[in-house]
Coordinates of N, CA and C in Angstrom, one line a residue:
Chain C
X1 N 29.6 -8.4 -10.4 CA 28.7 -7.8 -9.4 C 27.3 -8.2 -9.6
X2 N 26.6 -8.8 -8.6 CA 25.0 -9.0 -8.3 C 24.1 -7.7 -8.2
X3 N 23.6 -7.1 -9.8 CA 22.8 -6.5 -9.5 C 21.4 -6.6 -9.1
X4 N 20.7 -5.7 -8.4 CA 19.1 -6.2 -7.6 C 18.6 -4.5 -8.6
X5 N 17.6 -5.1 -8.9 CA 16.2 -4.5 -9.6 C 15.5 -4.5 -8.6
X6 N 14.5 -3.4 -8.5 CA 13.3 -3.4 -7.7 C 12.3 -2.9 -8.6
X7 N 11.3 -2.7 -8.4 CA 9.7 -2.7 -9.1 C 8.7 -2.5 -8.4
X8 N 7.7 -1.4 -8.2 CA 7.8 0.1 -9.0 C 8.8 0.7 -8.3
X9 N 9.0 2.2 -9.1 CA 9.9 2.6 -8.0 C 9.1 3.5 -7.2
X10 N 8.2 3.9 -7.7 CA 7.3 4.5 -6.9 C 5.8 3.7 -7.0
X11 N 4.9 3.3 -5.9 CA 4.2 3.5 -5.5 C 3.1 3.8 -5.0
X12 N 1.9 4.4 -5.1 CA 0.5 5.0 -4.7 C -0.5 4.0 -4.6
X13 N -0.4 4.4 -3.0 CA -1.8 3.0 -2.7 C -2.2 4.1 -1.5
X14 N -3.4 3.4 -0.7 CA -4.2 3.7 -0.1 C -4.4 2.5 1.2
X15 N -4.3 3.5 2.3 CA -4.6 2.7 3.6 C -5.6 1.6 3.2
X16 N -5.2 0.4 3.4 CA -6.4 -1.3 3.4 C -5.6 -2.0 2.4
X17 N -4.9 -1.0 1.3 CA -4.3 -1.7 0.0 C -3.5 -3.1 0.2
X18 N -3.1 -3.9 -0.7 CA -2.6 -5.0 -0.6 C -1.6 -4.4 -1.4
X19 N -0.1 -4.4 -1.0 CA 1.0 -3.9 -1.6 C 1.6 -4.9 -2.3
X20 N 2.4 -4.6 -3.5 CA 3.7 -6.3 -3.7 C 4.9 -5.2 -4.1
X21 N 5.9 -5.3 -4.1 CA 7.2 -5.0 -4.0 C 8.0 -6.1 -4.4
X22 N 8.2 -6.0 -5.9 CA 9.2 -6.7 -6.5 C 11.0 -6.6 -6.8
X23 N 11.8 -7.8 -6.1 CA 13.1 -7.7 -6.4 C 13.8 -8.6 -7.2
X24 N 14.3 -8.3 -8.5 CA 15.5 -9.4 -9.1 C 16.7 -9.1 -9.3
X25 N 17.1 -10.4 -8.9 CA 19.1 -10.3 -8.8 C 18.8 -10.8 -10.1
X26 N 20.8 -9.8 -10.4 CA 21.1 -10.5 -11.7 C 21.8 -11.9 -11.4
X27 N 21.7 -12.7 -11.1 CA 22.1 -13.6 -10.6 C 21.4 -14.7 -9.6
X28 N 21.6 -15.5 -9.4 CA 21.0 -16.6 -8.3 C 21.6 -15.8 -6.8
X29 N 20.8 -16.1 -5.7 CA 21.6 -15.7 -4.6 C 20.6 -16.2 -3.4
X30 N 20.0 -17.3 -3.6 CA 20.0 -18.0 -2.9 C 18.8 -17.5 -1.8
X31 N 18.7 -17.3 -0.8 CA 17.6 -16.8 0.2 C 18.4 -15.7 1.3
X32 N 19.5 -15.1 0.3 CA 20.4 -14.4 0.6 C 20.0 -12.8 0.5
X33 N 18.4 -12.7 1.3 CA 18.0 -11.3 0.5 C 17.1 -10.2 1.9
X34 N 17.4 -9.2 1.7 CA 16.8 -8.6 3.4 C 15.9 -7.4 2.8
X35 N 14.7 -7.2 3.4 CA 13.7 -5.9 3.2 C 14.0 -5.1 4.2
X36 N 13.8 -3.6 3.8 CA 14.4 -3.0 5.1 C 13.2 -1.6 4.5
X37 N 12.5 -1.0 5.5 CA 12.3 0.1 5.6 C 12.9 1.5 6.0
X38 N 12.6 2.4 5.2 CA 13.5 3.7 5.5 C 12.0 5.2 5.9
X39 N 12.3 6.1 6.3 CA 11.7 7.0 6.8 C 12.8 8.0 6.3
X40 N 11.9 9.5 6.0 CA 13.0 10.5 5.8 C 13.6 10.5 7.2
X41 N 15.0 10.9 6.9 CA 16.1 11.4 8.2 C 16.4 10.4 9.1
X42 N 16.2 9.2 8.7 CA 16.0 8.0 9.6 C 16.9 6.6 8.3
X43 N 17.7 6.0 9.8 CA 18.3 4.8 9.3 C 17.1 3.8 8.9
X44 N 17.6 3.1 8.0 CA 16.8 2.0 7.5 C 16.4 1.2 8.4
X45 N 15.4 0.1 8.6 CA 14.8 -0.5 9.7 C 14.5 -2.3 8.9
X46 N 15.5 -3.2 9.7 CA 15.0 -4.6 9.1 C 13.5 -5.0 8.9
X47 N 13.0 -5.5 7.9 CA 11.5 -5.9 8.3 C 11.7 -7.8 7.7
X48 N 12.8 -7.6 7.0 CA 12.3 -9.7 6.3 C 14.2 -10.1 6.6
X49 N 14.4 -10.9 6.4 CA 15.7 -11.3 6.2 C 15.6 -12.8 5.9
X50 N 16.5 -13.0 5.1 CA 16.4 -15.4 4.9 C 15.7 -14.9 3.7
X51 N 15.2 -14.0 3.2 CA 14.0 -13.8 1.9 C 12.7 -13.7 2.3
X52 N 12.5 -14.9 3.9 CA 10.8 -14.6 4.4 C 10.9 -14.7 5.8
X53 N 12.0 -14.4 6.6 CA 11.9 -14.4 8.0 C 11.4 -13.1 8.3
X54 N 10.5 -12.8 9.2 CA 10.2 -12.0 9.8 C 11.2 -10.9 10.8
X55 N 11.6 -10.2 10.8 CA 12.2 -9.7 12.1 C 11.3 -9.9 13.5
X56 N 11.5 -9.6 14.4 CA 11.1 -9.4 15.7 C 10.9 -7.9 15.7
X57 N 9.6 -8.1 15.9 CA 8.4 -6.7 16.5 C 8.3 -6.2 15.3
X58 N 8.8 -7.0 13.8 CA 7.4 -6.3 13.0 C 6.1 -6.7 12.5
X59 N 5.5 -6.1 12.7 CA 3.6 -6.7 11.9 C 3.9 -7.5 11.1
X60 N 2.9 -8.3 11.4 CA 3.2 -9.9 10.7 C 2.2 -9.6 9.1
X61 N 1.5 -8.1 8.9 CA 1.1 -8.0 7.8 C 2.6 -7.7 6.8
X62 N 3.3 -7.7 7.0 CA 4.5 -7.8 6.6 C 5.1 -9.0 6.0
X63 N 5.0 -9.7 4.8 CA 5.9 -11.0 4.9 C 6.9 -10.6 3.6
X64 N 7.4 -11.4 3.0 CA 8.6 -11.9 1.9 C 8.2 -13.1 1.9
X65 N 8.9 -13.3 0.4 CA 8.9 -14.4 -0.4 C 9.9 -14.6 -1.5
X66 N 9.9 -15.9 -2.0 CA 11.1 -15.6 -3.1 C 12.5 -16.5 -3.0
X67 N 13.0 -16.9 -3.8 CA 14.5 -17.7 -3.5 C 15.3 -17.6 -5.4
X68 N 16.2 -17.8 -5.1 CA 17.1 -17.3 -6.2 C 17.0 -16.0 -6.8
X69 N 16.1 -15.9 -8.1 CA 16.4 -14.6 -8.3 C 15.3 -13.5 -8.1
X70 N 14.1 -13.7 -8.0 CA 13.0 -12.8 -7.3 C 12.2 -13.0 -6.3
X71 N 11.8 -12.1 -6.2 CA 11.8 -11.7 -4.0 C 10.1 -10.9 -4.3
X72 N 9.7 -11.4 -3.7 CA 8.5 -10.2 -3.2 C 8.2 -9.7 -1.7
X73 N 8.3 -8.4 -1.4 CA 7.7 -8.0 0.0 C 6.4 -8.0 -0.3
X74 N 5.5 -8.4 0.6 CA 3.8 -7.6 0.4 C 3.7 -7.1 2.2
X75 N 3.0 -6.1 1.8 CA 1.9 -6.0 2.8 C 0.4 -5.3 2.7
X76 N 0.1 -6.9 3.8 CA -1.1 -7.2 3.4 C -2.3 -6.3 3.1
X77 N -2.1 -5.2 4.5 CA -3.1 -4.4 4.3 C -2.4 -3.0 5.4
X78 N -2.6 -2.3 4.0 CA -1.1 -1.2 4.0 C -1.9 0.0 5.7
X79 N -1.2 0.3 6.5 CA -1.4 0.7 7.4 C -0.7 2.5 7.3
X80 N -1.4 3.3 8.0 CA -0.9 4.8 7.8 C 1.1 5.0 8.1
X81 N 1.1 4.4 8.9 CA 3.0 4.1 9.0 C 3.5 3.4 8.0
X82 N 3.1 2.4 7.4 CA 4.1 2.2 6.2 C 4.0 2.8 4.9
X83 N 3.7 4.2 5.1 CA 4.3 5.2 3.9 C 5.7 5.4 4.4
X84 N 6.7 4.9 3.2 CA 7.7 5.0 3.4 C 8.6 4.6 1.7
X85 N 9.7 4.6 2.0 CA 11.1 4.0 0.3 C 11.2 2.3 1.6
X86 N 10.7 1.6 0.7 CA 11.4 0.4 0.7 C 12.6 -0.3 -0.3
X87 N 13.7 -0.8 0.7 CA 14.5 -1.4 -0.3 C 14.9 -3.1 0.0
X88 N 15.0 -3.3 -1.0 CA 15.7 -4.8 -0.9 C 17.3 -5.1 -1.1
X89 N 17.9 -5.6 -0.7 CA 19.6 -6.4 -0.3 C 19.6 -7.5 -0.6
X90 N 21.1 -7.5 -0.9 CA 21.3 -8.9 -1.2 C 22.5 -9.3 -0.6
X91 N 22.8 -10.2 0.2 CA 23.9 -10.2 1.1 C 24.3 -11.4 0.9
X92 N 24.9 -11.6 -0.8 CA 25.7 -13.0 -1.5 C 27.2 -12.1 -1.1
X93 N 27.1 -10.8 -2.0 CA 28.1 -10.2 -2.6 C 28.0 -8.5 -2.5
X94 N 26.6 -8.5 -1.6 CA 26.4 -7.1 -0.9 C 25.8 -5.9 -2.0
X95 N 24.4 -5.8 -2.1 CA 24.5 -4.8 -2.8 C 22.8 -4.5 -2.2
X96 N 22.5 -3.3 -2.5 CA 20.6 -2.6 -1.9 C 20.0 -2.5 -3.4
X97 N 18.9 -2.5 -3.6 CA 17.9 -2.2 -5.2 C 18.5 -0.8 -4.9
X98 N 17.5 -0.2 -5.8 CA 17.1 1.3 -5.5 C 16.0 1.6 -5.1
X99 N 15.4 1.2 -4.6 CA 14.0 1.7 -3.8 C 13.1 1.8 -4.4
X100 N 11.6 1.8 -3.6 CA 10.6 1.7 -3.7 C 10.3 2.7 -3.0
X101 N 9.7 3.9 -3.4 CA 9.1 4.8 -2.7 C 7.6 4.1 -2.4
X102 N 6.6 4.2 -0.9 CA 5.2 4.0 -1.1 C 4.6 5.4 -0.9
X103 N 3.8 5.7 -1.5 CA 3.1 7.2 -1.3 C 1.6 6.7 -0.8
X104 N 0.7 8.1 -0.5 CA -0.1 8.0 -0.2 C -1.4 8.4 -1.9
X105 N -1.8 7.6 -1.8 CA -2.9 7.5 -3.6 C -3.6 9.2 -3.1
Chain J
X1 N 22.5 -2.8 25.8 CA 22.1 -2.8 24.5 C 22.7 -2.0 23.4
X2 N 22.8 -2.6 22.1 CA 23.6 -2.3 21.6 C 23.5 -0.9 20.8
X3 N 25.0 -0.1 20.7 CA 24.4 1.3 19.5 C 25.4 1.7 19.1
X4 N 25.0 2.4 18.2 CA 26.4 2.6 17.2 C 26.4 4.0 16.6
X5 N 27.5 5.0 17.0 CA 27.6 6.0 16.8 C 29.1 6.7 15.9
X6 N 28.2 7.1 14.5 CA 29.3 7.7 13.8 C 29.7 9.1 14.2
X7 N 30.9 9.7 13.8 CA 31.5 10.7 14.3 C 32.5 11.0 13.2
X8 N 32.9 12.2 13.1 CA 33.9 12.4 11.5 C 33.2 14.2 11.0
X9 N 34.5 14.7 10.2 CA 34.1 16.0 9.7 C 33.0 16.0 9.0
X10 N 32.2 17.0 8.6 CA 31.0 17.2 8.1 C 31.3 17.8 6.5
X11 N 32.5 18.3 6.6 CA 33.0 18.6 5.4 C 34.4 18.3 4.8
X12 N 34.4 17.5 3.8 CA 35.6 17.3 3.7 C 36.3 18.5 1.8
X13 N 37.7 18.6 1.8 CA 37.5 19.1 0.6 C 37.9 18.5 -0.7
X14 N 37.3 18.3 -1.7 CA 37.8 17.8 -3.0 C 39.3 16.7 -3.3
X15 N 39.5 15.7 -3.4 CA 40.8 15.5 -3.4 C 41.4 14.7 -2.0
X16 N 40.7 15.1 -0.8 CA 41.3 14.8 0.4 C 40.6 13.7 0.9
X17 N 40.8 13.0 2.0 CA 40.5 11.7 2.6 C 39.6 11.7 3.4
X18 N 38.0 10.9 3.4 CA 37.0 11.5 4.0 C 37.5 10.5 5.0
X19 N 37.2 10.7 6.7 CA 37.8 9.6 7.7 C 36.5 9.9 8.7
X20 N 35.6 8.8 9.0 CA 34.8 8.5 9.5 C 35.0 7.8 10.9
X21 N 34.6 7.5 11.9 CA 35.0 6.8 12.9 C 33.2 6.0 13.8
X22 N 33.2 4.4 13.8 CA 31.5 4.7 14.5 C 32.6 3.8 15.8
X23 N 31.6 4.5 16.8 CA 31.8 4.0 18.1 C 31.2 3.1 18.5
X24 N 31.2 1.6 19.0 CA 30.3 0.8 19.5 C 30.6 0.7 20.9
X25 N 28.8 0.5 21.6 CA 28.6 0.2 22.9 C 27.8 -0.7 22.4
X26 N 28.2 -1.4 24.0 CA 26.9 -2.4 24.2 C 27.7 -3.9 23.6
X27 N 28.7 -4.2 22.9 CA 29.1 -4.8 22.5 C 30.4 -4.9 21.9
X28 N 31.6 -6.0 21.9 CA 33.0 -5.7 21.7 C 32.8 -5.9 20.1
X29 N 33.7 -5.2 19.3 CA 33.5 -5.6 17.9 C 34.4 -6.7 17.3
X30 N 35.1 -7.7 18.7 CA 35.9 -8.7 18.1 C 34.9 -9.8 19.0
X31 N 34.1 -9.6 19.0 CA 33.4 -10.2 20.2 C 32.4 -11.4 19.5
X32 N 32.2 -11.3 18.5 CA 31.5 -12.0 17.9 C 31.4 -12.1 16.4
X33 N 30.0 -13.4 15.9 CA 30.2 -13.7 14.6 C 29.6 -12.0 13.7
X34 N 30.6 -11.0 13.7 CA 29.2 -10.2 12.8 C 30.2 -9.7 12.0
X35 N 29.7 -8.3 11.3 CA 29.9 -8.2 10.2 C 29.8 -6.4 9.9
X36 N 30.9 -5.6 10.5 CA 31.2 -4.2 11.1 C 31.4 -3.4 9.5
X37 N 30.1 -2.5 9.5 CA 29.9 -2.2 7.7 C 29.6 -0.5 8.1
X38 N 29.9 -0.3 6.9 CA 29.5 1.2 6.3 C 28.7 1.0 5.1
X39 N 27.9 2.1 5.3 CA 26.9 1.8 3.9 C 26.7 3.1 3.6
X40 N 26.7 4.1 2.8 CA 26.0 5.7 2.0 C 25.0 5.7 1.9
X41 N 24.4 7.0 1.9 CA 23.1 7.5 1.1 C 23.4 8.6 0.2
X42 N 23.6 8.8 -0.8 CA 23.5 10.5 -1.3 C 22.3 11.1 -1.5
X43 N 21.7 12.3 -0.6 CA 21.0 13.0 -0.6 C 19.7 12.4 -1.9
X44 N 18.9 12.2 -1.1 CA 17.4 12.1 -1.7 C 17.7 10.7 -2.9
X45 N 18.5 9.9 -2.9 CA 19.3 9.1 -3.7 C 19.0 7.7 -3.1
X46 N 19.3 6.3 -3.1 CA 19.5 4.9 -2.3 C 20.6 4.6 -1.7
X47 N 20.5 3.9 -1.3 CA 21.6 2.7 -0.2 C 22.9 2.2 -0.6
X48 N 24.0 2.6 -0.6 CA 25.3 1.6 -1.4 C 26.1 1.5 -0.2
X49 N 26.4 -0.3 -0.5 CA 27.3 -0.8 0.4 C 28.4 -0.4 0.5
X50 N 29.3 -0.2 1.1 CA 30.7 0.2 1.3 C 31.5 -0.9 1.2
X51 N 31.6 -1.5 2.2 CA 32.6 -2.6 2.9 C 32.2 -3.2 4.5
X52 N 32.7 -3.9 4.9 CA 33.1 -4.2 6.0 C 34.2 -4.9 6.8
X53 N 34.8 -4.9 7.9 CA 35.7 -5.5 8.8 C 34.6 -6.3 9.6
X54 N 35.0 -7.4 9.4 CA 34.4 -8.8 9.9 C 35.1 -9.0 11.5
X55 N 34.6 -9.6 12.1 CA 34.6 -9.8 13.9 C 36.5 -10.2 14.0
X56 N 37.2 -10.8 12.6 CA 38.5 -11.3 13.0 C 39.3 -10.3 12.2
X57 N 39.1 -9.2 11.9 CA 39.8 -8.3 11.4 C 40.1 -8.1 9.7
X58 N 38.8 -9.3 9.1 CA 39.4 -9.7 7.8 C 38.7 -8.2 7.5
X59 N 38.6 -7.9 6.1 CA 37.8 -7.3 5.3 C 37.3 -7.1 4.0
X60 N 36.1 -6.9 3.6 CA 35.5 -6.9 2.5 C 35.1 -5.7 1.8
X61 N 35.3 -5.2 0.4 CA 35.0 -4.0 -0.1 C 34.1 -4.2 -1.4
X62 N 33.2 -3.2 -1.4 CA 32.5 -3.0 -2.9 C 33.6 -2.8 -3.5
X63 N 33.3 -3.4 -5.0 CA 34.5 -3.0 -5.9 C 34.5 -2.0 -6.6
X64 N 33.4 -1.9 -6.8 CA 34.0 0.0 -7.3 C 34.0 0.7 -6.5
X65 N 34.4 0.7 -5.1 CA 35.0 1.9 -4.3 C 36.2 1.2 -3.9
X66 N 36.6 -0.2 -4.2 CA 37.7 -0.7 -3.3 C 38.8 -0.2 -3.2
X67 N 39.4 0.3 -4.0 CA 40.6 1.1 -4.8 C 40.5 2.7 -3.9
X68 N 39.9 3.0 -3.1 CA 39.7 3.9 -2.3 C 39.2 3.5 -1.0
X69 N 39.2 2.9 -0.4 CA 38.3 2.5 0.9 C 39.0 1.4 1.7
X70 N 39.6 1.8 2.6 CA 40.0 1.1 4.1 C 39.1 1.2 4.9
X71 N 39.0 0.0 5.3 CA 38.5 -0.2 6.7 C 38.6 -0.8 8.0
X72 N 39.0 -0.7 9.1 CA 39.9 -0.6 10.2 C 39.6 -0.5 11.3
X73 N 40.0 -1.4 12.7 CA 39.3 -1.8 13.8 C 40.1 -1.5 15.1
X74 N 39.5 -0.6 16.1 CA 40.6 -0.6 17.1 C 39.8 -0.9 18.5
X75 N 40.3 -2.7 18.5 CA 39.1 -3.3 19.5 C 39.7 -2.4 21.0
X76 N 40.9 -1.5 21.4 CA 40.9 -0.9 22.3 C 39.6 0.1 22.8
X77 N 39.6 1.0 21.6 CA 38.6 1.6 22.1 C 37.1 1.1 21.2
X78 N 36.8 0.2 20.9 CA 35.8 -0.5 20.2 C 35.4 0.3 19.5
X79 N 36.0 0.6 18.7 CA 35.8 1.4 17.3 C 36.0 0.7 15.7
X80 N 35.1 1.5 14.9 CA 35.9 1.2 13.5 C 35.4 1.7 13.1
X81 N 36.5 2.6 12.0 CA 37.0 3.3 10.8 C 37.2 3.2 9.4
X82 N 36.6 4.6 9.0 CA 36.1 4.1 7.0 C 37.5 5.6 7.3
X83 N 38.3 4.9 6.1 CA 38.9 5.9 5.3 C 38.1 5.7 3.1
X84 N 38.1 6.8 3.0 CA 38.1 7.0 2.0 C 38.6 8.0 1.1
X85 N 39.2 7.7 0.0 CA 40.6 8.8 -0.6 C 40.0 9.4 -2.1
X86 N 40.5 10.5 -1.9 CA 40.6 10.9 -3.3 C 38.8 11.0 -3.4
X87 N 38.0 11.8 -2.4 CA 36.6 12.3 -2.6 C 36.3 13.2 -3.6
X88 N 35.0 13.1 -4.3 CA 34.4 14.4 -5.2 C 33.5 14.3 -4.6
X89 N 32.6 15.3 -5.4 CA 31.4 15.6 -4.7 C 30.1 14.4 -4.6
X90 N 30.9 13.7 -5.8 CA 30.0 12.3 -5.5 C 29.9 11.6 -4.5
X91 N 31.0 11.9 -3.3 CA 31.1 11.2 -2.3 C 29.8 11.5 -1.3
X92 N 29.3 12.7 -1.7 CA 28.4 13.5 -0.7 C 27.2 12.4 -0.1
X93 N 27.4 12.6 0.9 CA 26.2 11.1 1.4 C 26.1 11.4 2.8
X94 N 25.1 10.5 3.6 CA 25.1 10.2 4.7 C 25.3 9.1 4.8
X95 N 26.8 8.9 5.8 CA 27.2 7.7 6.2 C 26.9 7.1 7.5
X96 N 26.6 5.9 6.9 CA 26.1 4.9 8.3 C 27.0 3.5 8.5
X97 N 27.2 3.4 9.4 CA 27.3 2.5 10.1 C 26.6 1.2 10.6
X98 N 27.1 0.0 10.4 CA 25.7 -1.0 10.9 C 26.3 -2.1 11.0
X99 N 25.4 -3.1 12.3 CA 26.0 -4.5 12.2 C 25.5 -5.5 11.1
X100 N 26.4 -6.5 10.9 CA 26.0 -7.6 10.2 C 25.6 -9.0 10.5
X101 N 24.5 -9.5 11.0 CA 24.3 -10.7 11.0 C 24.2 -11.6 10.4
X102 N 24.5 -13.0 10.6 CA 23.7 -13.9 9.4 C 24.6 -13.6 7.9
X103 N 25.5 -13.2 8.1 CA 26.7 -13.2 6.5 C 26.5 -11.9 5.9
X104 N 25.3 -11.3 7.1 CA 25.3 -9.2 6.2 C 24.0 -8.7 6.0
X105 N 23.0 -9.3 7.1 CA 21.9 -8.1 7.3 C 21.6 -7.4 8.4
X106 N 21.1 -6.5 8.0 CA 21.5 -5.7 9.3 C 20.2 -4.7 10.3
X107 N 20.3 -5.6 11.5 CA 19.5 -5.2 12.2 C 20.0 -3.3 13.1
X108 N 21.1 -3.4 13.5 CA 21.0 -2.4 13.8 C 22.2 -1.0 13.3
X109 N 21.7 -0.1 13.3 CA 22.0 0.9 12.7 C 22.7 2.3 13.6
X110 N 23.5 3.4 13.3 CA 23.8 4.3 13.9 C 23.0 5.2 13.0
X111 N 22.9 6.8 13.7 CA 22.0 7.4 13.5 C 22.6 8.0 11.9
X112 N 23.1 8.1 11.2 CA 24.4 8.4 10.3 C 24.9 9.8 10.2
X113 N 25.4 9.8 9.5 CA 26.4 11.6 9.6 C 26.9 12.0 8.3
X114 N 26.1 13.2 7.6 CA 26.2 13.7 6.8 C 27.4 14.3 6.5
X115 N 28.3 13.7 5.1 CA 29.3 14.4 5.1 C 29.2 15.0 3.7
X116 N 29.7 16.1 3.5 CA 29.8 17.1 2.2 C 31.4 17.1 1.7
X117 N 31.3 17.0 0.3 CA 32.2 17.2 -0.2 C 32.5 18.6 -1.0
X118 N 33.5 19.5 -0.7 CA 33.3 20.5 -1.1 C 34.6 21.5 -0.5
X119 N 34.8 22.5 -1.7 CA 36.0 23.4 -1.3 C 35.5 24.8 -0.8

């Protein structure tokens, strides 16, 4: 099994912040990796997929990065809506980190 | 446009077979290249993959749930179906539903459905 690490698990920044959001597979897995946002009570929401594709209609202060075993989400300059748990996937052999809560500092 | 809606008891008890069902509109689920998944949440907890039935009826399981988890496609009424056996309370989650693109990411989601394990 391909486990995914994530890094912090929590979080605390402040609206303008420059966020990074670290992922590593125990393993190589290629550009086989998707960021997804979560909201309480709410399904998760695509934001990267490929490792740095953008989805369609999210803020391009949003990117990914990363190939084989670590991945970074950033965003660039953290806006009042993305307080949220971010997680990273890995779609070799299917597995989510455990999240990344973002809080408010 | 496409949506996906799960449906299934809210409670199941100890021992017994949790049986979920998500309903797809907006698109047939033999209809293309995707990738027909269930994934958990346990309450205030992260994301675990389940499995999925792929567009030609194959299927793919996490392996430590495999040994308990079917999953099952009935392109009549464009549905598909999580069995899972032999539940404890660790089962307790919200289950979702979601497509797979691209070999298994997933743009869209059903709203999920909280199921409890418990006597």
């Amino acid at each position: 099994d391909i486990q995914m690490t994530q890094s912090p698990s929590t979080l605390s920044a402040s609206v303008g912040d420059r966020v990074t959001i670290t992922c590593r597979a125990s393993q190589s897995i290629s550009s086989y990796l998707a960021w997804y946002q979560q909201k309480p009570g709410k399904a998760p929401k695509l934001l990267i997929y490929k490792a740095s594709s953008l989805e369609t209609g999210i803020p391009s202060r949003f990117s990914g990065s990363g190939s084989g075993t670590e991945f970074t989400l950033t965003i660039r300059s953290l806006q009042p809506d993305d307080f949220a748990t971010y997680y990273c996937q890995q779609y070799n052999s299917y597995s989510f980190g455990q999240g990344t809560k973002v809080e408010i500092k | 446009q496409l949506h996906l809606q799960e449906s299934g008891p809210g409670l199941v008890k100890p021992s017994q077979t949790l049986s979920l069902t998500c309903t797809v509109s907006g698109v047939s689920i033999n209809g293309g290249d995707y990738y027909w998944t269930w994934i958990r949440q346990p309450p205030g907890k992260g994301l675990e993959w389940i499995g999925y039935i792929y567009y030609n009826g194959s299927t793919y399981y996490n392996p430590s749930l495999k040994s308990r988890v079917t999953i099952s496609g009935d392109t009549s009424k464009n549905q598909f179906s999580l069995n899972l056996s032999s539940v404890t309370a660790a089962d307790t989650a919200v289950y979702y539903c979601a497509r797979g693109w691209g070999s298994g990411y997933y743009r869209s989601w059903g709203q999920g459905t909280l199921v409890a394990v418990s006597s």
